[in-house]
Coordinates of C-alpha atoms and ligand atoms in Angstrom, one line a residue:
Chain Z
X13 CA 164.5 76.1 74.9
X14 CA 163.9 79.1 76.8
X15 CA 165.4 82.9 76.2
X16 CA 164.3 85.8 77.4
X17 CA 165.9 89.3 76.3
X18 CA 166.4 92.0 78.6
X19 CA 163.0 91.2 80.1
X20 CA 161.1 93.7 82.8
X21 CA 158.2 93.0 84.5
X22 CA 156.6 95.9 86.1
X23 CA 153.2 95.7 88.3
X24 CA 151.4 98.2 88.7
X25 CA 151.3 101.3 89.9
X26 CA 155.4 100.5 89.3
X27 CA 155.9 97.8 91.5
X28 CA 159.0 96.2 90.1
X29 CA 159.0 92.3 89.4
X30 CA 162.0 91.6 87.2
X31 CA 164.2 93.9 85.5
X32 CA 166.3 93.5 82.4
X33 CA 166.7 90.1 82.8
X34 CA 168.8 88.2 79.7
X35 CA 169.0 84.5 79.7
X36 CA 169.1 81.5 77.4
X37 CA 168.2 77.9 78.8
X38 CA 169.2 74.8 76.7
X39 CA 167.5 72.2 76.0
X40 CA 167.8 69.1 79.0
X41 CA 168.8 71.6 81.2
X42 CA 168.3 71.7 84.8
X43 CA 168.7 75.3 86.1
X44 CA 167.8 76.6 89.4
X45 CA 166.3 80.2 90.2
X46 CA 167.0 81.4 94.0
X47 CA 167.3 84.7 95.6
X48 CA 165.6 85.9 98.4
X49 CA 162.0 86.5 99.1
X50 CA 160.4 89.1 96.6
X51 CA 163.4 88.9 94.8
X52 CA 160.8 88.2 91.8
X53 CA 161.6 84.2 91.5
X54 CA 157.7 84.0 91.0
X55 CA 157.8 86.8 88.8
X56 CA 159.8 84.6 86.2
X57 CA 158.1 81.6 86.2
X58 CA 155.0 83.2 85.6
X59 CA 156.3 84.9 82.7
X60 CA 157.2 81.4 81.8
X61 CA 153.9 79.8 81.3
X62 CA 152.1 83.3 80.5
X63 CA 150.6 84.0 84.0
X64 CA 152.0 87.5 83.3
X65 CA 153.0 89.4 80.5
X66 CA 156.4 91.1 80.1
X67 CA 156.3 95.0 80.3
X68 CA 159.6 95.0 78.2
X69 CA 161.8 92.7 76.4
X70 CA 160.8 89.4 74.4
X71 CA 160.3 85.6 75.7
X72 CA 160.8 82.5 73.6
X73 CA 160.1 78.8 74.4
X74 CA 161.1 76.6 72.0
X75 CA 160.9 79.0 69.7
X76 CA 157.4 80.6 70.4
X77 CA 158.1 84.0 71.0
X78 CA 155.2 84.0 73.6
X79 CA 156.1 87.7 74.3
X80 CA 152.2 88.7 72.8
X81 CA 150.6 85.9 73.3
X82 CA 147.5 85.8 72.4
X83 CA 144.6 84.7 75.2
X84 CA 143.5 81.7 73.3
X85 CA 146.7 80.4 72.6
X86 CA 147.5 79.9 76.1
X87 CA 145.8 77.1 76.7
X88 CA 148.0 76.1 73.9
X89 CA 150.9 77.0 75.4
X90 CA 150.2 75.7 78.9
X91 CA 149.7 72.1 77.4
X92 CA 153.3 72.3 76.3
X93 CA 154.6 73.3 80.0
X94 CA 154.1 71.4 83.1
X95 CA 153.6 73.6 86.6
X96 CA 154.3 72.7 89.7
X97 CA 153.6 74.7 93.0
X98 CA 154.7 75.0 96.5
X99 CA 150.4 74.5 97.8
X100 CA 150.4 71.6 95.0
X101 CA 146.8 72.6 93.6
X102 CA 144.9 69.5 93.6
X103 CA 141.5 69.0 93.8
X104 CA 140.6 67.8 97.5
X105 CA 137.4 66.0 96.0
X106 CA 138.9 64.1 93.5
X107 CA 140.8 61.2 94.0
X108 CA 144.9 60.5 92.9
X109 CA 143.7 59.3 89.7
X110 CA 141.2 61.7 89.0
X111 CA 143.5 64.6 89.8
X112 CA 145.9 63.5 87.1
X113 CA 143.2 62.6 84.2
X114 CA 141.5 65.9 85.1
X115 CA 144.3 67.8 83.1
X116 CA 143.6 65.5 80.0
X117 CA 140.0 65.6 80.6
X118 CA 140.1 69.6 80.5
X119 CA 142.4 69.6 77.5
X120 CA 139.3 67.6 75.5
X121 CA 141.3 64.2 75.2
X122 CA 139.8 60.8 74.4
X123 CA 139.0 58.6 77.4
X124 CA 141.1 55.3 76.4
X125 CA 144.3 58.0 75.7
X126 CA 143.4 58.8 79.4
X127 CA 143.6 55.6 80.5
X128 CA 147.0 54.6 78.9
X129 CA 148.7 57.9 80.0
X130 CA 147.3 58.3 83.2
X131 CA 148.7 55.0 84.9
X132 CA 151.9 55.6 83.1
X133 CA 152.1 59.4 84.8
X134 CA 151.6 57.6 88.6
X135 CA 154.3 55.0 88.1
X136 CA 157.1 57.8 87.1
X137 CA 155.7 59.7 90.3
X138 CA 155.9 56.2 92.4
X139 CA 152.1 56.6 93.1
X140 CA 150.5 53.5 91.2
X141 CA 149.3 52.0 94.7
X142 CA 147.1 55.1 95.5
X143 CA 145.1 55.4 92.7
X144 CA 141.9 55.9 94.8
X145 CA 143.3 57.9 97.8
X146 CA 142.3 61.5 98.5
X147 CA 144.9 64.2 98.6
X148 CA 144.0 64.4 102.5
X149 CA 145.0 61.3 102.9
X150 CA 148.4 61.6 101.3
X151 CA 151.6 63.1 102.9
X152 CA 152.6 66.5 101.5
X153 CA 155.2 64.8 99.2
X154 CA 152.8 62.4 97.9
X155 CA 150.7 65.0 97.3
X156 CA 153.4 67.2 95.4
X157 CA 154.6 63.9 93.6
X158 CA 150.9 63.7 92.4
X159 CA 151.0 67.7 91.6
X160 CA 153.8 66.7 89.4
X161 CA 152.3 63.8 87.6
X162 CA 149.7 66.2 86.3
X163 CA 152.3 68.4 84.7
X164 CA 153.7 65.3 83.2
X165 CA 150.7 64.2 81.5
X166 CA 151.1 66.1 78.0
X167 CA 154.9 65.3 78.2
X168 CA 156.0 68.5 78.6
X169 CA 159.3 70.3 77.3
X170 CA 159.7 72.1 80.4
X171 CA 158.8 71.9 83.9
X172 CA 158.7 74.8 86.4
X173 CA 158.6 74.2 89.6
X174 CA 157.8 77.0 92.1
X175 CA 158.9 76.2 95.2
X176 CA 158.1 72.6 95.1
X177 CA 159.6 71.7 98.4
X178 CA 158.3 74.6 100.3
X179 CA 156.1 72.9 102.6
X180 CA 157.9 69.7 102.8
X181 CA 160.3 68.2 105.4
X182 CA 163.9 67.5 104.7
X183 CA 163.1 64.1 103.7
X184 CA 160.4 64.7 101.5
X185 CA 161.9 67.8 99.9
X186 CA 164.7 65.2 98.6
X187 CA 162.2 62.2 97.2
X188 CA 161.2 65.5 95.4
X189 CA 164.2 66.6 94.2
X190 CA 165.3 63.2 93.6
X191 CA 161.8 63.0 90.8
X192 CA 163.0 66.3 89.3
X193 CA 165.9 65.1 88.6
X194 CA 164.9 61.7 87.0
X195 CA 162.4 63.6 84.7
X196 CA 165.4 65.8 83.9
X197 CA 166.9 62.5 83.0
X198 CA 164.1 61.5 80.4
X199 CA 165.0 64.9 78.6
X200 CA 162.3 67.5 80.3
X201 CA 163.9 71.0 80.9
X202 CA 163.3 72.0 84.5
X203 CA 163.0 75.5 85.7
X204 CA 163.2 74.9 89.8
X205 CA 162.4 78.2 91.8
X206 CA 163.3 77.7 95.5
X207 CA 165.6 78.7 98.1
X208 CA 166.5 76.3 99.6
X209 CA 170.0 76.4 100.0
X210 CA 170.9 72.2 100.4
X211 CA 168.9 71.5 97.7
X212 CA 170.7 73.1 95.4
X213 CA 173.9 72.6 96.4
X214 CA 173.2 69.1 96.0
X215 CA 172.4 69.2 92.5
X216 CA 175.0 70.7 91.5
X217 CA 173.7 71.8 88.1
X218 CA 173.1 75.8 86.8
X219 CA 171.9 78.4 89.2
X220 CA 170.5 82.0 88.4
X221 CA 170.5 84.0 91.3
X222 CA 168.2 87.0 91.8
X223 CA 168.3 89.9 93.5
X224 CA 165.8 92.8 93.5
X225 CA 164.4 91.6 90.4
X226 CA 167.9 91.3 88.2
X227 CA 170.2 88.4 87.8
X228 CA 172.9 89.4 89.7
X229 CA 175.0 85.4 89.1
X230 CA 174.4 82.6 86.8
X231 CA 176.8 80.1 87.0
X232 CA 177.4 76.0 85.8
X233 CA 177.4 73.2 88.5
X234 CA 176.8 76.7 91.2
X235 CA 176.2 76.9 94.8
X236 CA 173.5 78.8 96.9
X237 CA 175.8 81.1 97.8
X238 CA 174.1 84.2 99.7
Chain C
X17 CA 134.7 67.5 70.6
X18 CA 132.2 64.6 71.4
X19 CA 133.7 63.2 74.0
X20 CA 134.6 66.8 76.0
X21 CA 131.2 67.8 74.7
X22 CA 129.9 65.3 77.5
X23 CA 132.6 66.8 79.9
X24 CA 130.8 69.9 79.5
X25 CA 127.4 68.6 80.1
X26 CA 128.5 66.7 83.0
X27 CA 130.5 69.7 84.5
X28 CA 127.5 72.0 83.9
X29 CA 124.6 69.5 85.7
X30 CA 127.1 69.6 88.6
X31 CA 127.3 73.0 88.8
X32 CA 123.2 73.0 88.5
X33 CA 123.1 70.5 92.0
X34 CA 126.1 72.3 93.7
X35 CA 124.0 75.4 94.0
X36 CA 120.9 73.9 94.2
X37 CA 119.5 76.8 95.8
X38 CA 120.4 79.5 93.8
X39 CA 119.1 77.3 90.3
X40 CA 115.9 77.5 92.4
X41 CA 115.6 81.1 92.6
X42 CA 117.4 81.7 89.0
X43 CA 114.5 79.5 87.6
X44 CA 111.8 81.2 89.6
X45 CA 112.4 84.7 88.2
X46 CA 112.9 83.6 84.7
X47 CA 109.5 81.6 85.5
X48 CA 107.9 84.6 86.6
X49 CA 108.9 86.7 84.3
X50 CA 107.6 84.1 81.8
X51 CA 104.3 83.8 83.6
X52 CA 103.9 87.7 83.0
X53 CA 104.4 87.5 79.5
X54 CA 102.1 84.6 78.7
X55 CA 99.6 87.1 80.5
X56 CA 99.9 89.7 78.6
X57 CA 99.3 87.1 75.7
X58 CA 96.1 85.6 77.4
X59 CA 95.0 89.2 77.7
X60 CA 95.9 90.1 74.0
X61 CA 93.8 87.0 72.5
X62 CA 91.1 88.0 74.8
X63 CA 90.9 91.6 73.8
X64 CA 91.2 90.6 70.3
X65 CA 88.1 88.0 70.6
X66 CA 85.9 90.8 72.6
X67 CA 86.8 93.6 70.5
X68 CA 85.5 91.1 67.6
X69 CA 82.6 90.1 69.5
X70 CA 81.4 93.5 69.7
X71 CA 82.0 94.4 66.0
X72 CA 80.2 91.8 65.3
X73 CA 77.5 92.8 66.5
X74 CA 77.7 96.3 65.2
X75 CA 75.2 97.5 62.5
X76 CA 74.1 101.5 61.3
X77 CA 70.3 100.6 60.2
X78 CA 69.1 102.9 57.0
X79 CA 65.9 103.8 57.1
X80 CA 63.9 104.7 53.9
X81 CA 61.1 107.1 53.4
X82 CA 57.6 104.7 52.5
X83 CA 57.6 106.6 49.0
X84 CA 61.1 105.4 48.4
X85 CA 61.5 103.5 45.1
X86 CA 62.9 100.2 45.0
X87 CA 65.6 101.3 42.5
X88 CA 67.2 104.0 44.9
X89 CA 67.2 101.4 47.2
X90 CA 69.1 98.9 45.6
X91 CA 71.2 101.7 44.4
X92 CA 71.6 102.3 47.7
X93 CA 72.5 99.0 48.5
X94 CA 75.6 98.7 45.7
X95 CA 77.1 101.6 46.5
X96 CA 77.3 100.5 50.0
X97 CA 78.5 97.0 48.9
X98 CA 81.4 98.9 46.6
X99 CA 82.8 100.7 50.3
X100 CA 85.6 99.0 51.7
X101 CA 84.6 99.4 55.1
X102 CA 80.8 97.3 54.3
X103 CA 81.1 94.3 55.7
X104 CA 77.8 93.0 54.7
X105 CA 74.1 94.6 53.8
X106 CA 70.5 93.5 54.6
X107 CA 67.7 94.9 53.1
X108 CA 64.3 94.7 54.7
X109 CA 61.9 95.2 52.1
X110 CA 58.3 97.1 53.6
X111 CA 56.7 93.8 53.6
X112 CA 58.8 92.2 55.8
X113 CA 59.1 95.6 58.6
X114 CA 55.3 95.3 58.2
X115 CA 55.0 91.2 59.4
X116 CA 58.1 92.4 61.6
X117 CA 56.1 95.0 63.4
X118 CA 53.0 92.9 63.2
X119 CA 54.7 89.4 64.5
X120 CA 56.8 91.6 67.4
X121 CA 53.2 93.4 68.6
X122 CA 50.8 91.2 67.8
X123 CA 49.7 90.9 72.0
X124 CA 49.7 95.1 72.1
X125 CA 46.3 95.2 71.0
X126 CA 46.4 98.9 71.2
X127 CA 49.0 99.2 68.9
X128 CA 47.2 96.2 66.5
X129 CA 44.8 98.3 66.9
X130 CA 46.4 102.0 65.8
X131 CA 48.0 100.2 62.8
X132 CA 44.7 99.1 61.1
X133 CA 43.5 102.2 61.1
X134 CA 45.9 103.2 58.9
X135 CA 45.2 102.3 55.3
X136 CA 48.6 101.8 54.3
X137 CA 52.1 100.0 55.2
X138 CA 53.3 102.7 57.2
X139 CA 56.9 101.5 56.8
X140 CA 59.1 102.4 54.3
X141 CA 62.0 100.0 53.3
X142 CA 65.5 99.6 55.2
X143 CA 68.9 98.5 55.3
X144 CA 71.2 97.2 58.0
X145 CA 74.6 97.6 57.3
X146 CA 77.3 95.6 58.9
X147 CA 81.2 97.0 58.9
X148 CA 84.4 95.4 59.0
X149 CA 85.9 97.4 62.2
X150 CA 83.8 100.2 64.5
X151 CA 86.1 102.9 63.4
X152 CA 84.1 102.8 60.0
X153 CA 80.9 103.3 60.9
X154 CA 81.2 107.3 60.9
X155 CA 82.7 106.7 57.2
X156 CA 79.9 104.7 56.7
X157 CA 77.1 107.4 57.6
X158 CA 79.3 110.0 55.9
X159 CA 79.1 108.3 52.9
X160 CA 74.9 108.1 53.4
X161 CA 75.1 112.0 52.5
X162 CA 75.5 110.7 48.8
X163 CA 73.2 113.1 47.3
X164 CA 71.7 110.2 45.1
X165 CA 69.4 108.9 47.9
X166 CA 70.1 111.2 50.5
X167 CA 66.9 112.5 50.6
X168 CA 65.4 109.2 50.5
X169 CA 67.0 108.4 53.6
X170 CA 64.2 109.3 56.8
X171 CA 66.6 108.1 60.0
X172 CA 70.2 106.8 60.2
X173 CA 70.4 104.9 63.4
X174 CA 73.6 102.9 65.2
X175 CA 73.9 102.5 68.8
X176 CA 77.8 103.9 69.8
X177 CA 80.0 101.2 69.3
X178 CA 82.7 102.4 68.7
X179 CA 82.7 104.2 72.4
X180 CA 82.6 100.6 73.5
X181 CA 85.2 99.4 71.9
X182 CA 87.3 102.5 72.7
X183 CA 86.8 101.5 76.3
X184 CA 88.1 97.7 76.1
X185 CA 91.2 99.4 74.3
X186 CA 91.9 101.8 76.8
X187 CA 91.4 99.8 79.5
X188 CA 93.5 96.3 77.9
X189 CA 95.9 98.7 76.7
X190 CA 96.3 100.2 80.5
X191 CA 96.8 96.9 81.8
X192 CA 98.9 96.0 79.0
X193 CA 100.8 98.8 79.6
X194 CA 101.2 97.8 83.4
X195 CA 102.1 94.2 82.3
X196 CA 104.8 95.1 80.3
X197 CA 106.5 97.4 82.6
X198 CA 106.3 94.2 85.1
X199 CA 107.7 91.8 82.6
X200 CA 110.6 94.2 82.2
X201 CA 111.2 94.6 85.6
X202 CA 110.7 91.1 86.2
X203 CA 113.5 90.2 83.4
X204 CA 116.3 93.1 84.5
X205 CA 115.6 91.5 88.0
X206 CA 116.3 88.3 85.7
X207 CA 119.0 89.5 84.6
X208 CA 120.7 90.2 87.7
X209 CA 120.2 87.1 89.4
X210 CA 121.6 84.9 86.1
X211 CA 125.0 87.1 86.9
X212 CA 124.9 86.6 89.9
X213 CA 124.3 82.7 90.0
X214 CA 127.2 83.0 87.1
X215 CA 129.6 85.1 89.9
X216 CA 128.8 82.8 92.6
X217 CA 129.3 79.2 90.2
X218 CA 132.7 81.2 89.3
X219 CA 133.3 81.9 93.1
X220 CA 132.1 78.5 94.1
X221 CA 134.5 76.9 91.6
X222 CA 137.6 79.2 91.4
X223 CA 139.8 76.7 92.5
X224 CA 138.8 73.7 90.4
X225 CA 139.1 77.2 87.5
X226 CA 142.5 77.9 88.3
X227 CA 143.7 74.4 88.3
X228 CA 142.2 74.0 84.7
X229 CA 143.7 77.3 83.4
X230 CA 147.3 76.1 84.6
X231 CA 146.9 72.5 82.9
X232 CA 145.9 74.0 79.5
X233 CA 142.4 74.0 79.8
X234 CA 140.5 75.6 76.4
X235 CA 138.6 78.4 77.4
X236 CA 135.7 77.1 75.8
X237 CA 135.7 74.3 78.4
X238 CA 135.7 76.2 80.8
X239 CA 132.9 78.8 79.9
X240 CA 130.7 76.2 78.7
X241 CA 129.0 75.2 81.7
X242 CA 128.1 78.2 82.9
X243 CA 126.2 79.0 79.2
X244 CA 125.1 75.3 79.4
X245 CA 124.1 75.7 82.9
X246 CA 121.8 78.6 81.7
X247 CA 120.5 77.5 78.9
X248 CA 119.3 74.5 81.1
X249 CA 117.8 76.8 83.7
X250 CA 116.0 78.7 80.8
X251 CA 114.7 75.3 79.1
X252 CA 113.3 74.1 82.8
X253 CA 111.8 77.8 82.9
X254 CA 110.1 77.4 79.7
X255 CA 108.6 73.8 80.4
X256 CA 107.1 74.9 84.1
X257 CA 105.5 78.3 82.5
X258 CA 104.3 75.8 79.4
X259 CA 103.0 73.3 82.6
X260 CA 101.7 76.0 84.5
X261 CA 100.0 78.0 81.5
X262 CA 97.9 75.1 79.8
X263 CA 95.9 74.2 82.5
X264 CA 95.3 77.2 83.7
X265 CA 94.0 78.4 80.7
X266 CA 91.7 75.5 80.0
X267 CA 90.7 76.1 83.3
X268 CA 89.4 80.1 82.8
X269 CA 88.3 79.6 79.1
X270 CA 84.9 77.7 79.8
X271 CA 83.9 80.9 82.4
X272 CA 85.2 83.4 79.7
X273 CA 82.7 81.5 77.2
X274 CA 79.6 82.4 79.6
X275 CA 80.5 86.0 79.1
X276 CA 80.9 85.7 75.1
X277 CA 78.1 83.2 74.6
X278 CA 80.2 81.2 72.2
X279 CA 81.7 78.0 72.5
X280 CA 85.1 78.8 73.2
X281 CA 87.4 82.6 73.6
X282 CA 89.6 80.3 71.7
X283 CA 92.7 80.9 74.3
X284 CA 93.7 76.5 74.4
X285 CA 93.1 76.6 70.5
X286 CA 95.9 79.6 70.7
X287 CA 98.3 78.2 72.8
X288 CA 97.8 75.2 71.2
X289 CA 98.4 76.1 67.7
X290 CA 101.6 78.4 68.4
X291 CA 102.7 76.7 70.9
X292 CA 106.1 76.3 69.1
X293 CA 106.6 79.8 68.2
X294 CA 105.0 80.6 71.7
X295 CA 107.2 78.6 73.9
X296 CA 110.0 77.9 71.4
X297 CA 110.2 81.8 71.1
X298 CA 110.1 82.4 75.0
X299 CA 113.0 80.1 75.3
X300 CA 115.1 81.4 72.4
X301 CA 114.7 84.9 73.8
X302 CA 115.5 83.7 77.6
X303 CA 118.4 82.1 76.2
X304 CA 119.6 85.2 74.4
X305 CA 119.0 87.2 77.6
X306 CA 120.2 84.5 80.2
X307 CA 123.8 83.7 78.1
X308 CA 124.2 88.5 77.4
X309 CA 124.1 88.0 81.6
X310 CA 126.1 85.0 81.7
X311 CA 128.5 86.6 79.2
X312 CA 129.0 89.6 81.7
X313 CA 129.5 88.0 84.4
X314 CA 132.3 85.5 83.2
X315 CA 133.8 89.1 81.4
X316 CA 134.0 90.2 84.8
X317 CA 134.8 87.5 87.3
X318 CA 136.7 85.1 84.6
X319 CA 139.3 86.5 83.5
X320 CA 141.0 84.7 80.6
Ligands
ADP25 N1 150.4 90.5 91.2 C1 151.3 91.3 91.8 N2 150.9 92.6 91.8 C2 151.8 93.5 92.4 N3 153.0 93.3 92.8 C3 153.4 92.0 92.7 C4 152.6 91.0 92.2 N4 153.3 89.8 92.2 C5 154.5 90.1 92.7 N5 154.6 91.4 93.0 C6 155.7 92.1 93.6 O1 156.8 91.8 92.7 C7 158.0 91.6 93.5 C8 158.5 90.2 93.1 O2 157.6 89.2 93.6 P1 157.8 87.6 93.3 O3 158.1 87.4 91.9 O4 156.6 87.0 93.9 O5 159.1 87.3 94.2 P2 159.6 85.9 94.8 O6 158.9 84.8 94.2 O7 161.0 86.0 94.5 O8 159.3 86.0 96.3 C9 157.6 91.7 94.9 O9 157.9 93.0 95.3 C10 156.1 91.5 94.9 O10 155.5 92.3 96.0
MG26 MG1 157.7 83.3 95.0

């Protein structure tokens, strides 16, 4: 589903993001990225959904060797991936609903499709009773669980998640990684960034630890260890 | 493509009332720099109809010797007819200058008086010769010299004309001149303001921009606003300056008549008859130049 070959990612001037990094993600898998900050966890999600471009080496996603892509086949791409972030990225004047049928709306979709798919998204995330609320008056789970519904709307292959439970309580951060792990279920491939060490060891599933920008461990059913 | 087609619209009418202020003056400097080109046309059409005015009036009268024979003048007379530049010959005969004289004097009883003593019709036939355009009068009295009734030919007299009509020129093509570098002015200022509505609707809605790039937004849907946004800034541009410019012009046309004594300079009969390639033009052009800026700017501060 995913492999990148000995991948670098260089800013510049020569600020180093990732380096030579090799890896091949199944298909249904759940793998977890951690390391420690500016370790360049972002780094490889963004190379993921084409934020950033590689410097060296070559990326595939199911088989679309995005390495090159071209601009106008991001859009393309993105539709194909879902995003999640540790700020969320909702739009604080629009409403639950309106947050998630924005992605369809943007991506030129009919409005009955909308209206099937868009209900259907809020009862995965366990949000059907607040259709009408504003993210401000949602707690910050509810408002990543809404984040997520938005990446679910095109029924994406993959799902990266960025630090999904970095501004959420223990509590929350678990409802979270409790979703993740049921979409895993449906079949979505999940890319989690985080480091958060009881999250992880919880799961239970791959981890691909990073340090200064190569993959220093990358291991089945792993521990956080660091 | 219908249905985000309405997305579009929607987005970009939201992006026109989110900065109200800044469609206000967008639409104000392509209005002015409308206004100033619509002057330049009011001031064309009226050059054009007193420059016409005065032609019209222009004439090089031929005088003839008394002696002159009536077949040297109408000889005189088709060869003029067969110049390009002859718009038009008269011929008074020496009868007619006679009753002329006589009907234009007849209370000058010394001069009533002075003519009867002579025996004879002092006055010798003559021509007036009307020409197309003022620059061809000297062509006109060149050609005279035709040695065929050149010395037929007692006076050549026109008033200068063509001094006159050098004089609107100069002076229309002065103000012209002065218009123009306005309306340029006017439209780089133009110019600058669409990119910088454009940077500010990007700044305004880099957020909501963002979010749409991430979900696998096209980038058509999100550029489109901002060109629709401009190109509905243009059109309300071209409507006031169309609102503004007909009555105004109805209103100056009845004094310009008083100094033309004719009916009408003919401006409302202009604007009215082009009014399409007028105002139709005016907006295709602000479009072209309002969607170049709008381009830039989304170069620049959109990155895709
Ligand atoms: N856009 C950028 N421009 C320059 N350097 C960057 C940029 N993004 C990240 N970096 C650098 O790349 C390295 C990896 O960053 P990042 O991938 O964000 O790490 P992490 O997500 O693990 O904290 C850091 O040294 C960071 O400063
Ligand atoms: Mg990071």
């Amino acid at each position: 589903m995913i492999r990148f070959k000995n991948v670098s990612k260089t800013y510049p001037p020569n600020v180093i993001g990732v380096e030579g990094i090799s890896l091949h993600v199944k298909p249904g898998e759940f793998v977890s990225i951690v390391g420690k900050s500016g370790t360049g966890k972002s780094t490889l999600a963004k190379l993921l959904f084409a934020e950033e471009r590689p410097t060296r080496g070559t990326i595939e996603i199911g088989g679309w060797d995005i390495t090159h892509i071209h601009d106008r086949d991001i859009p393309l791409l993105r539709r194909q991936i879902g995003v999640v972030f540790q700020d969320f990225k909702l739009l604080p004047k629009k409403t639950v609903y309106e947050n998630v049928a924005f992605a369809l709306q943007v991506a030129g979709e009919r409005p009955h499709r909308i209206r099937e798919v868009v209900p259907k998204v809020l009862e995965i995330v366990n949000l059907e009773n607040k259709l009408d609320r504003y993210p401000n008056q949602l707690s910050g789970g509810e408002q990543q669980r809404v984040a997520i519904g938005r990446a679910l709307v095109h029924s994406p292959k993959i799902l990266i998640a960025d630090e999904p439970t970095g501004n959420l309580d223990t509590l929350n951060s678990r409802e979270i990684m409790d979703l993740l792990s049921k979409i895993n279920e449906f079949g979505t491939t999940i890319a989690l960034v985080t480091h958060d060490r009881d999250m992880v060891n919880r799961l239970r599933r791959r981890v691909i630890t990073l340090e200064d920008g190569k993959v220093v461990s990358d291991v089945e059913e792993g521990r956080y260890k660091l | 493509m219908f249905v985000s087609s309405y997305r579009v619209t929607k987005f970009a009418f939201q992006n026109f009332w989110r900065n109200f202020w800044l469609s206000i003056i967008t639409v104000s400097m392509l209005l002015l720099t409308l206004v100033t080109i619509n002057i330049l046309l009011v001031l064309n059409v009226i050059t054009d109809r007193a420059i016409e005015l005065v032609e019209d009036r222009i004439e090089v009268s031929v005088y003839f010797y008394d002696y002159t024979e009536d077949t040297t003048v109408s000889a005189a007379v088709a060869y003029l007819r067969g110049l390009g530049q002859v718009r038009d010959v008269e011929t008074v005969s020496a009868d007619e200058a006679y009753t002329q004289f006589v009907t234009r004097h007849a209370n000058d009883e010394e001069i009533m008086a002075s003519l009867e003593e002579l025996e004879e019709n002092p006055f010798g036939p003559s021509l007036i010769v009307k020409a197309h355009r003022a620059e061809d009068f000297t062509q006109i009295i060149d050609a005279l010299d035709n040695p065929q009734f050149r010395d037929s030919i007692r006076e050549k007299d026109f008033s200068d004309y063509q001094n006159i009509v050098e004089r609107i020129r100069s002076t229309t093509d002065r103000i012209r001149g002065f218009g123009i570098a306005l309306a340029i002015i006017f439209l780089l200022i133009a110019i600058l303001i669409v990119f910088n509505t454009v940077r500010i609707g990007i700044f305004i809605h880099r957020e909501e921009i963002g979010i749409m790039r991430l979900v696998g937004a096209s980038n058509w849907f999100i550029k489109a606003p901002f060109l629709l946004e401009m190109i509905l800034l243009s059109l309300i541009a071209v409507g006031l300056t169309a609102i503004i410019v007909y009555p105004t012009v109805a209103f100056i046309e009845p004094q310009l008549s008083v100094y033309f004594s004719t009916e009408s300079a003919g401006l409302v009969d202009y604007f009215t008859y082009n009014s399409l390639a007028i105002f139709g033009g005016q907006f295709l052009a602000l479009v072209l130049v309002t969607l170049f800026s709008t381009g830039l700017a989304m170069r620049k501060y959109l990155k895709v």
